[in-house]
Coordinates of C-alpha atoms and ligand atoms in Angstrom, one line a residue:
M1 CA 45.0 24.2 125.2
K2 CA 48.9 24.1 124.8
A3 CA 50.5 22.7 121.5
G4 CA 50.4 19.1 121.2
E5 CA 47.4 18.5 123.8
I6 CA 44.3 16.6 123.3
F7 CA 41.2 17.3 125.4
V8 CA 40.3 14.1 127.5
G9 CA 37.8 14.3 130.6
G10 CA 37.4 17.7 130.0
K11 CA 41.2 18.5 130.5
W12 CA 44.1 19.6 128.2
Q13 CA 46.9 17.1 128.3
A14 CA 49.9 15.5 126.8
T15 CA 49.5 12.4 125.1
R16 CA 50.7 9.5 127.2
S17 CA 53.7 8.8 125.1
G18 CA 54.5 12.7 124.6
E19 CA 54.8 12.4 121.2
T20 CA 53.8 15.0 118.7
Y21 CA 53.7 15.6 114.8
Q22 CA 53.5 18.5 112.6
P23 CA 50.4 18.9 110.0
I24 CA 51.6 20.7 106.9
N25 CA 49.8 23.5 105.2
P26 CA 49.5 22.0 101.7
A27 CA 49.7 25.4 99.8
N28 CA 53.0 26.2 101.1
E29 CA 54.4 22.5 102.4
E30 CA 55.4 24.1 105.6
P31 CA 54.2 23.0 109.3
I32 CA 51.2 24.8 110.6
G33 CA 51.4 23.7 114.3
V34 CA 52.1 20.6 116.7
V35 CA 49.7 18.3 117.6
G36 CA 49.6 15.2 119.8
K37 CA 50.1 11.8 118.7
G38 CA 48.2 9.6 120.2
D39 CA 48.0 6.1 120.5
K40 CA 45.7 3.0 122.1
G41 CA 46.5 4.4 125.5
D42 CA 45.0 7.8 125.0
I43 CA 42.1 6.1 123.8
D44 CA 41.7 4.4 126.7
L45 CA 41.7 6.9 128.8
A46 CA 39.3 9.3 126.5
V47 CA 36.9 6.1 126.5
T48 CA 36.9 6.0 130.2
A49 CA 36.0 9.6 130.4
A50 CA 33.3 9.3 127.9
R51 CA 31.9 6.0 129.9
K52 CA 31.8 7.7 132.9
A53 CA 29.9 10.9 132.1
F54 CA 27.4 8.8 130.3
D55 CA 26.8 6.2 133.0
E56 CA 27.3 8.4 136.1
G57 CA 27.5 12.2 134.7
P58 CA 24.5 15.0 134.4
W59 CA 24.5 14.8 130.5
P60 CA 22.4 12.0 129.6
K61 CA 20.1 12.6 132.7
M62 CA 20.0 16.6 132.3
S63 CA 16.6 18.0 131.0
P64 CA 16.8 18.1 127.3
H65 CA 15.5 21.7 127.7
E66 CA 19.1 22.2 129.2
R67 CA 20.9 20.0 127.2
G68 CA 19.3 21.9 123.7
R69 CA 20.3 24.9 125.1
I70 CA 24.0 24.0 125.5
V71 CA 23.8 22.6 121.8
W72 CA 22.4 26.0 120.6
R73 CA 25.1 27.8 122.6
L74 CA 27.8 25.7 120.7
G75 CA 26.3 26.8 117.3
D76 CA 26.6 30.5 118.5
L77 CA 29.8 30.0 119.8
I78 CA 31.1 28.3 116.1
Q79 CA 29.4 31.5 114.7
Q80 CA 31.5 34.1 117.0
N81 CA 34.6 32.4 116.1
L82 CA 33.8 31.7 112.5
D83 CA 36.9 33.8 111.1
E84 CA 39.3 31.8 113.4
M85 CA 37.6 28.3 112.4
A86 CA 37.7 29.7 109.0
R87 CA 41.2 30.2 108.7
L88 CA 42.4 27.0 110.5
E89 CA 40.2 24.8 108.2
S90 CA 41.6 26.5 105.4
L91 CA 45.2 26.2 106.5
C92 CA 44.9 22.6 106.9
T93 CA 43.0 21.7 104.1
G94 CA 43.9 24.3 101.4
K95 CA 40.3 25.0 100.8
T96 CA 39.5 28.6 99.8
M97 CA 38.7 31.2 102.5
F98 CA 35.2 31.1 100.8
D99 CA 34.1 27.9 101.3
S100 CA 35.4 27.4 104.8
G101 CA 34.3 30.9 106.0
K102 CA 31.2 31.7 103.7
V103 CA 29.7 28.0 103.1
E104 CA 31.0 25.2 105.6
I105 CA 31.6 26.9 109.3
P106 CA 28.5 28.5 108.9
F107 CA 26.5 25.5 107.7
A108 CA 28.2 23.5 110.6
A109 CA 26.7 26.1 113.0
E110 CA 23.5 25.9 111.7
V111 CA 23.8 21.9 112.4
F112 CA 24.3 22.6 115.9
R113 CA 21.1 24.9 116.2
Y114 CA 19.3 22.5 114.1
Y115 CA 19.8 19.6 116.6
A116 CA 19.5 21.5 119.4
G117 CA 15.9 22.1 118.5
W118 CA 15.3 18.2 118.4
A119 CA 16.8 17.6 122.0
T120 CA 13.4 18.2 123.6
K121 CA 11.3 16.3 120.8
I122 CA 12.9 13.0 120.9
H123 CA 10.0 10.8 121.9
G124 CA 8.7 7.0 121.8
E125 CA 5.1 6.1 121.1
T126 CA 2.3 4.5 123.3
L127 CA 0.8 1.4 121.6
G128 CA -2.6 0.4 123.0
L129 CA -2.3 -3.5 122.2
R130 CA -3.9 -4.7 125.1
D131 CA -6.3 -4.2 127.6
N132 CA -4.7 -5.5 130.3
A133 CA -1.5 -3.8 129.5
F134 CA -0.2 -0.7 129.1
T135 CA 2.6 -0.8 126.5
F136 CA 5.2 2.1 125.2
T137 CA 8.5 3.0 123.7
L138 CA 11.0 5.2 124.6
R139 CA 14.4 6.6 122.5
Q140 CA 17.4 6.9 124.7
P141 CA 21.1 7.8 123.8
V142 CA 23.1 4.9 122.6
G143 CA 25.7 5.7 124.8
V144 CA 29.4 6.3 124.0
V145 CA 29.8 7.5 120.3
G146 CA 33.2 7.0 118.6
A147 CA 33.4 9.5 115.7
I148 CA 36.2 8.9 112.9
V149 CA 36.2 11.9 110.3
P150 CA 38.0 12.4 107.2
W151 CA 40.1 15.6 105.7
N152 CA 38.0 16.7 103.1
F153 CA 35.2 18.6 105.4
P154 CA 36.7 18.4 108.5
F155 CA 34.7 20.8 110.7
L156 CA 31.5 20.4 108.8
L157 CA 31.4 16.6 108.8
S158 CA 32.2 16.6 112.6
S159 CA 29.1 18.7 113.2
W160 CA 27.0 16.2 111.5
K161 CA 28.1 13.7 114.3
I162 CA 28.6 15.7 117.1
A163 CA 25.3 18.0 117.2
P164 CA 22.7 14.9 116.8
A165 CA 25.3 12.7 119.2
L166 CA 24.8 15.5 122.1
A167 CA 21.4 16.5 121.6
A168 CA 20.2 13.0 121.8
G169 CA 22.3 12.7 125.4
N170 CA 25.2 10.5 124.2
T171 CA 29.0 11.3 125.2
M172 CA 31.7 10.8 122.4
V173 CA 35.4 10.5 121.2
I174 CA 36.2 12.2 118.3
K175 CA 39.3 11.3 115.9
P176 CA 39.7 13.8 113.4
A177 CA 41.8 13.2 110.2
S178 CA 45.7 13.4 111.0
Q179 CA 46.4 16.3 108.2
T180 CA 43.2 18.2 109.6
P181 CA 43.0 18.0 113.6
L182 CA 43.0 21.9 114.2
T183 CA 39.4 22.7 114.1
A184 CA 38.3 19.8 116.1
L185 CA 40.7 20.8 119.1
R186 CA 39.5 24.5 118.6
F187 CA 36.1 23.1 119.0
A188 CA 36.6 21.4 122.4
E189 CA 37.6 24.9 123.8
I190 CA 34.2 26.2 122.8
C191 CA 32.4 23.1 124.9
Q192 CA 34.3 24.4 127.7
E193 CA 33.2 27.8 127.3
A194 CA 29.7 26.3 126.0
G195 CA 29.1 24.5 129.5
V196 CA 29.4 20.8 127.9
P197 CA 30.1 18.8 131.5
E198 CA 33.5 17.3 131.4
G199 CA 33.9 13.6 130.0
V200 CA 30.9 14.5 127.3
F201 CA 33.3 15.6 124.4
N202 CA 36.7 14.0 123.9
V203 CA 39.3 14.6 121.2
V204 CA 42.5 12.4 120.7
T205 CA 44.5 13.0 117.6
G206 CA 46.8 10.7 115.9
P207 CA 47.1 8.4 113.1
G208 CA 43.8 6.3 111.7
G209 CA 45.0 2.7 112.0
K210 CA 46.0 3.2 115.5
V211 CA 43.8 5.8 117.2
G212 CA 40.6 5.4 114.9
M213 CA 40.9 1.3 115.3
A214 CA 41.6 1.7 118.9
L215 CA 38.2 3.3 119.3
V216 CA 36.6 0.7 116.9
R217 CA 37.9 -2.2 118.9
D218 CA 37.1 -0.5 122.4
P219 CA 34.1 -2.6 123.8
R220 CA 33.0 0.3 125.8
V221 CA 32.3 2.1 122.8
D222 CA 28.4 1.6 121.7
K223 CA 28.7 2.9 118.3
I224 CA 31.1 4.3 115.7
A225 CA 30.3 7.3 113.3
F226 CA 32.5 6.7 110.5
T227 CA 33.0 9.0 107.2
G228 CA 35.9 8.3 104.9
S229 CA 37.1 6.0 102.4
T230 CA 35.2 2.7 101.2
D231 CA 38.5 0.5 102.1
V232 CA 38.5 1.9 105.4
G233 CA 35.0 1.9 106.3
K234 CA 34.9 -2.1 105.0
Q235 CA 38.0 -2.5 107.5
I236 CA 36.2 -0.7 110.5
M237 CA 32.8 -3.2 109.9
R238 CA 34.7 -6.0 110.1
E239 CA 36.6 -4.8 113.2
A240 CA 33.4 -3.7 114.7
A241 CA 31.6 -7.0 114.4
G242 CA 34.0 -8.1 117.2
T243 CA 32.0 -5.9 119.7
L244 CA 28.9 -6.1 117.5
K245 CA 28.9 -2.0 117.5
R246 CA 26.2 0.1 116.1
L247 CA 27.8 1.6 112.7
S248 CA 27.0 4.6 110.5
L249 CA 29.1 4.5 107.5
E250 CA 29.4 7.5 104.9
L251 CA 31.9 6.5 102.6
G252 CA 33.2 7.2 99.2
G253 CA 31.6 8.0 95.8
K254 CA 31.5 8.4 92.0
S255 CA 28.5 10.3 91.4
P256 CA 26.7 10.6 87.8
N257 CA 26.1 14.0 86.6
I258 CA 23.5 13.7 83.6
V259 CA 22.9 16.3 81.2
F260 CA 19.9 15.4 78.7
A261 CA 19.4 17.5 75.6
D262 CA 16.7 19.5 76.5
A263 CA 18.6 20.9 79.5
D264 CA 19.2 24.8 80.2
M265 CA 22.8 24.3 79.2
D266 CA 24.3 27.3 80.8
A267 CA 23.0 26.3 84.3
A268 CA 24.4 22.9 83.6
V269 CA 27.6 24.1 82.8
R270 CA 27.9 25.7 85.8
G271 CA 26.7 22.8 87.6
A272 CA 29.1 20.4 86.0
L273 CA 31.9 22.8 87.3
T274 CA 30.9 23.6 90.9
G275 CA 30.0 19.4 91.0
I276 CA 33.6 18.4 90.3
F277 CA 35.4 21.3 91.1
Y278 CA 33.9 22.6 94.5
N279 CA 36.7 21.9 97.1
K280 CA 39.3 20.8 94.0
G281 CA 37.1 17.8 93.9
E282 CA 37.7 16.6 97.5
V283 CA 34.1 15.9 97.8
C284 CA 32.6 12.7 98.5
A285 CA 29.5 13.6 96.3
A286 CA 31.5 15.2 93.5
G287 CA 29.9 15.1 90.0
S288 CA 32.8 13.1 88.7
R289 CA 31.3 11.3 85.4
L290 CA 29.3 13.9 83.4
F291 CA 27.3 12.1 81.2
L292 CA 26.2 14.4 78.2
E293 CA 23.5 13.4 76.0
D294 CA 25.2 12.7 72.0
S295 CA 23.0 15.9 70.4
I296 CA 24.5 18.4 72.6
H297 CA 28.1 16.9 73.5
D298 CA 30.3 19.6 71.2
Q299 CA 28.5 22.5 72.3
F300 CA 28.2 21.5 76.0
M301 CA 32.2 20.7 75.7
S302 CA 33.2 24.2 74.3
K303 CA 31.1 26.3 76.8
L304 CA 32.8 23.7 79.8
T305 CA 36.3 24.0 78.4
D306 CA 36.0 27.6 78.1
R307 CA 34.2 28.8 81.6
V308 CA 37.1 26.2 83.3
K309 CA 39.8 28.3 82.3
S310 CA 38.4 31.4 84.5
L311 CA 38.8 29.1 87.7
K312 CA 42.0 30.8 89.3
V313 CA 44.0 28.1 91.2
G314 CA 46.3 29.4 93.9
D315 CA 46.4 30.6 97.6
P316 CA 43.4 29.6 99.4
M317 CA 43.6 32.7 101.4
D318 CA 43.5 35.2 98.3
K319 CA 40.0 36.1 97.8
A320 CA 40.3 35.5 94.1
T321 CA 41.3 31.9 94.2
R322 CA 38.5 29.6 93.2
M323 CA 40.6 26.2 93.9
G324 CA 43.3 25.8 96.3
P325 CA 45.8 22.9 96.8
V326 CA 45.0 19.2 97.3
V327 CA 45.3 18.2 100.9
S328 CA 48.4 16.5 100.9
K329 CA 51.4 15.5 98.8
G330 CA 50.3 11.8 99.3
Q331 CA 46.7 13.0 97.5
M332 CA 48.4 15.0 95.0
D333 CA 50.7 11.7 93.8
T334 CA 47.3 9.4 93.8
V335 CA 45.5 12.2 91.9
L336 CA 48.1 12.9 89.2
S337 CA 48.6 8.7 88.9
Y338 CA 44.9 8.6 87.9
I339 CA 45.6 11.4 85.5
E340 CA 48.0 9.3 83.9
S341 CA 45.9 6.2 84.1
G342 CA 43.0 8.2 81.9
K343 CA 45.7 9.3 79.5
Q344 CA 47.3 5.8 78.9
E345 CA 43.8 4.3 78.5
G346 CA 42.9 6.5 75.6
A347 CA 40.6 9.4 77.0
R348 CA 41.6 12.6 75.7
V349 CA 42.6 15.5 78.0
V350 CA 40.6 18.8 76.9
A351 CA 41.9 20.9 79.8
G352 CA 44.5 20.9 82.8
G353 CA 46.1 17.4 83.0
G354 CA 48.8 17.8 85.3
R355 CA 50.2 20.2 88.3
A356 CA 49.6 23.9 88.8
D357 CA 52.1 26.3 88.7
V358 CA 51.1 29.3 91.1
G359 CA 54.4 31.1 90.9
T360 CA 55.7 30.1 94.2
G361 CA 57.4 26.8 93.4
K362 CA 55.5 25.3 96.4
G363 CA 52.4 23.4 97.1
Y364 CA 50.3 20.5 96.1
F365 CA 48.2 22.5 93.3
I366 CA 46.8 20.4 90.3
Q367 CA 44.8 22.0 87.4
P368 CA 41.4 21.6 86.8
T369 CA 41.2 18.7 84.6
I370 CA 38.8 17.2 81.9
F371 CA 38.9 14.2 80.1
D372 CA 36.6 13.6 77.3
G373 CA 35.9 10.6 75.4
V374 CA 35.8 8.4 78.6
T375 CA 33.8 5.0 79.0
N376 CA 32.4 4.0 81.8
E377 CA 34.6 1.1 81.9
M378 CA 38.1 2.9 82.3
K379 CA 40.0 3.5 85.7
I380 CA 39.2 7.2 86.1
A381 CA 35.2 6.5 85.5
R382 CA 35.3 3.5 88.0
E383 CA 37.3 4.6 91.0
E384 CA 37.1 7.5 93.1
I385 CA 39.9 9.9 92.3
F386 CA 39.1 12.6 94.8
G387 CA 40.6 15.3 93.3
P388 CA 39.9 17.9 90.3
V389 CA 39.3 15.4 87.2
L390 CA 36.2 15.1 85.7
S391 CA 35.4 12.2 83.1
V392 CA 33.1 13.1 80.1
I393 CA 31.1 9.9 78.8
P394 CA 28.4 10.3 76.1
F395 CA 25.0 8.6 76.3
R396 CA 22.0 8.2 73.6
S397 CA 18.6 8.1 75.6
V398 CA 16.9 8.4 78.8
E399 CA 17.4 4.9 79.4
D400 CA 21.0 4.9 78.6
G401 CA 21.6 7.7 80.3
I402 CA 20.2 5.9 83.5
A403 CA 21.7 2.8 83.0
Q404 CA 25.2 4.1 82.4
G405 CA 24.9 6.6 85.5
N406 CA 23.9 3.3 87.7
H407 CA 27.1 1.4 86.2
T408 CA 29.1 2.1 89.3
S409 CA 29.8 0.3 92.8
Y410 CA 28.9 3.6 94.5
G411 CA 25.6 5.1 95.4
L412 CA 26.0 8.7 97.0
A413 CA 24.7 11.3 94.9
A414 CA 23.5 11.9 91.2
A415 CA 22.0 14.8 89.4
V416 CA 19.8 14.8 86.0
W417 CA 19.5 18.3 83.9
T418 CA 16.3 18.4 82.0
R419 CA 13.3 21.0 81.4
D420 CA 10.7 17.9 81.4
V421 CA 9.6 16.8 84.7
S422 CA 8.6 13.5 84.1
K423 CA 12.0 12.9 82.9
A424 CA 13.4 14.4 85.8
L425 CA 11.1 12.2 88.0
K426 CA 11.9 9.0 85.9
A427 CA 15.7 9.5 86.6
A428 CA 15.2 10.6 90.0
K429 CA 13.3 7.3 91.0
A430 CA 15.5 5.3 88.8
I431 CA 19.1 6.4 90.0
R432 CA 20.3 4.4 92.8
A433 CA 21.9 7.0 95.1
G434 CA 21.2 8.6 98.4
T435 CA 20.7 11.9 97.0
V436 CA 19.6 13.0 93.6
W437 CA 19.8 16.7 92.6
V438 CA 17.5 17.7 89.7
N439 CA 18.7 21.2 88.1
A440 CA 21.0 21.7 90.7
Y441 CA 24.4 20.1 92.4
N442 CA 25.7 20.4 95.7
L443 CA 22.7 21.1 97.6
F444 CA 22.6 20.5 101.4
D445 CA 20.5 21.3 104.6
A446 CA 20.7 20.5 107.9
A447 CA 17.2 19.1 107.8
L448 CA 17.5 16.4 105.0
P449 CA 19.2 13.4 105.4
F450 CA 22.6 12.5 103.6
G451 CA 24.5 9.3 102.8
G452 CA 24.7 6.2 100.4
F453 CA 23.5 3.1 98.7
K454 CA 25.7 0.5 97.8
E455 CA 29.5 0.8 98.5
S456 CA 28.6 4.4 99.4
G457 CA 28.0 2.9 102.9
F458 CA 24.5 3.1 105.1
G459 CA 22.7 5.2 107.7
R460 CA 21.8 8.8 107.1
E461 CA 23.3 11.8 108.7
M462 CA 21.1 15.1 109.1
G463 CA 17.7 15.6 109.3
S464 CA 15.5 13.5 111.7
V465 CA 16.7 10.1 110.5
G466 CA 20.1 11.2 111.1
L467 CA 19.3 11.7 114.9
D468 CA 17.5 8.1 114.9
S469 CA 21.0 6.5 114.7
Y470 CA 22.1 8.0 118.0
T471 CA 19.3 6.6 120.0
E472 CA 18.0 3.1 121.0
V473 CA 14.7 2.2 121.3
K474 CA 13.2 0.3 124.2
T475 CA 9.9 -1.1 124.3
V476 CA 8.4 -1.1 128.1
W477 CA 5.5 -3.5 129.0
V478 CA 3.3 -2.7 132.0
D479 CA 1.4 -5.6 132.9
L480 CA -2.2 -4.3 134.3
S481 CA -4.0 -7.5 135.1
Ligands
NAD1 P1 40.3 7.5 105.1 O1 39.4 6.7 105.2 O2 41.5 7.3 104.8 O3 40.5 8.5 106.6 C1 39.2 8.4 107.1 C2 39.3 8.6 108.7 O4 39.7 7.3 109.0 C3 40.7 9.6 109.0 O5 40.2 10.2 110.1 C4 41.6 8.5 109.2 O6 42.8 8.9 109.8 C5 40.7 7.6 109.8 N1 41.5 5.9 109.5 C6 42.2 5.9 108.6 N2 42.7 4.4 108.5 C7 41.9 3.4 109.9 C8 41.9 2.6 110.3 N3 42.4 1.5 110.0 N4 41.0 2.3 111.3 C9 40.2 3.4 111.9 N5 40.2 4.8 111.4 C10 41.0 4.6 110.1 O7 39.6 8.8 104.2 P2 40.5 10.2 103.7 O8 41.0 10.0 102.7 O9 40.5 10.9 105.3 O10 39.1 10.5 103.3 C11 38.3 10.5 101.7 C12 37.5 9.8 101.5 O11 36.3 10.0 102.5 C13 36.8 9.5 100.5 O12 36.4 8.1 100.0 C14 35.4 10.3 100.6 O13 34.6 9.6 99.4 C15 35.2 9.8 101.8 N6 33.9 11.0 102.1 C16 32.6 10.3 102.4 C17 31.8 11.3 102.9 C18 30.2 11.0 102.9 O14 29.8 11.4 103.5 N7 29.9 9.9 102.3 C19 32.1 12.5 103.1 C20 33.4 13.0 102.8 C21 34.4 11.9 102.8

């Protein structure tokens, strides 16, 4: 791969316009490299390659054993190239090397291995419905998949789409976020090394409005797997109606983290911190609304504000750093404007509250910020901030905690903290969200589905349910009369 090239039909090539751009390292505001600025013409070529690879190519017809071996090899090669993949991810996103190298890239490798095993286990059913007919169902790949991915977990969220799509025999075109394209491009080289046939996996980099939308509008694309903001998700849904594409939408969140008075307080304090400050709060499932039962509020807040001081903000490449910069200047400005709005609406800043000075005079660093005295009606409690800002809201009873937690247009995730199992189960059932953690936060597994209720989207990723959305069901009737 040369600088500025995209990966189409198994070959590295310049964008048709020859245009490029430079992603910026958010830790020092310097360019990281040169990347192709694709447009509709590049999507045309990539979809043509993916279509040909699906309609004529060996991939969907290949023995699932062989396909599974290739998908497994992808997992192995990701693991072998872990340090490089982690470094590329941290350079673009500002996430710490611990997060990318110890958590996210290894998890992505695991996702490939998990779905490699599924390649041989995709099957339909035989239904003995009539004496004079033989009926069965087949599960077949959907076709060409367009994957559009955000910048907060660029490679991990890509793996949630690529691994099931390839294991099921689909071909695909992926469009990474403009800020964070490097791991998707490096992964295309890994595909070459693993023996993925040409045209099966294509990468087109460039701006979302042009490249992403061209993918959504192309009638030869059968499914769009999108992760990103709720606003863009709605736009994609409207546009996809034109060609009636299959859609899975993993969108935003404003997840409640509910602590009851009988909880293990130290564990809940740790959970509150990782819930909001992991990856600087740029997490769709972030526990951005912390609900505290009245009677423990003061003690909890004192522990929380004490512990937040130990979160070192700084260079993501430094092992001591717990929080790097947010992804871009634009994102920093957005987060700072939410902090301002919280102050204006009367919430109390009890930690942070502005930019963090890391001593270099550069970088998009924000202090871990906690607002107390928030109500569910305030903007900081209603809208997804997608940064290191926590809103703390009091509640009176189990019913009140659940009702306030559910009072949001989103439904991606939630957590409850209690030692009472019946309270935990009651809350887990009543909360309208795709994932509920009890006495934990941010647990994920390749075998467990993840996705949203309400405006957090629809469809699930990971697990066997995640695989289903990359297949079509066909019913076959054989008349025996
Ligand atoms: P975004 O919606 O701005 O962009 C997501 C992707 O869509 C990017 O690749 C972007 O280039 C592309 N895009 C932008 N405009 C487009 C358009 N008009 N047509 C087609 N594609 C377009 O989101 P973001 O700012 O990159 O990511 C943050 C958002 O993602 C947050 O809302 C977060 O909650 C959400 N998210 C959700 C999950 C989940 O699993 N539910 C996971 C991570 C992030």
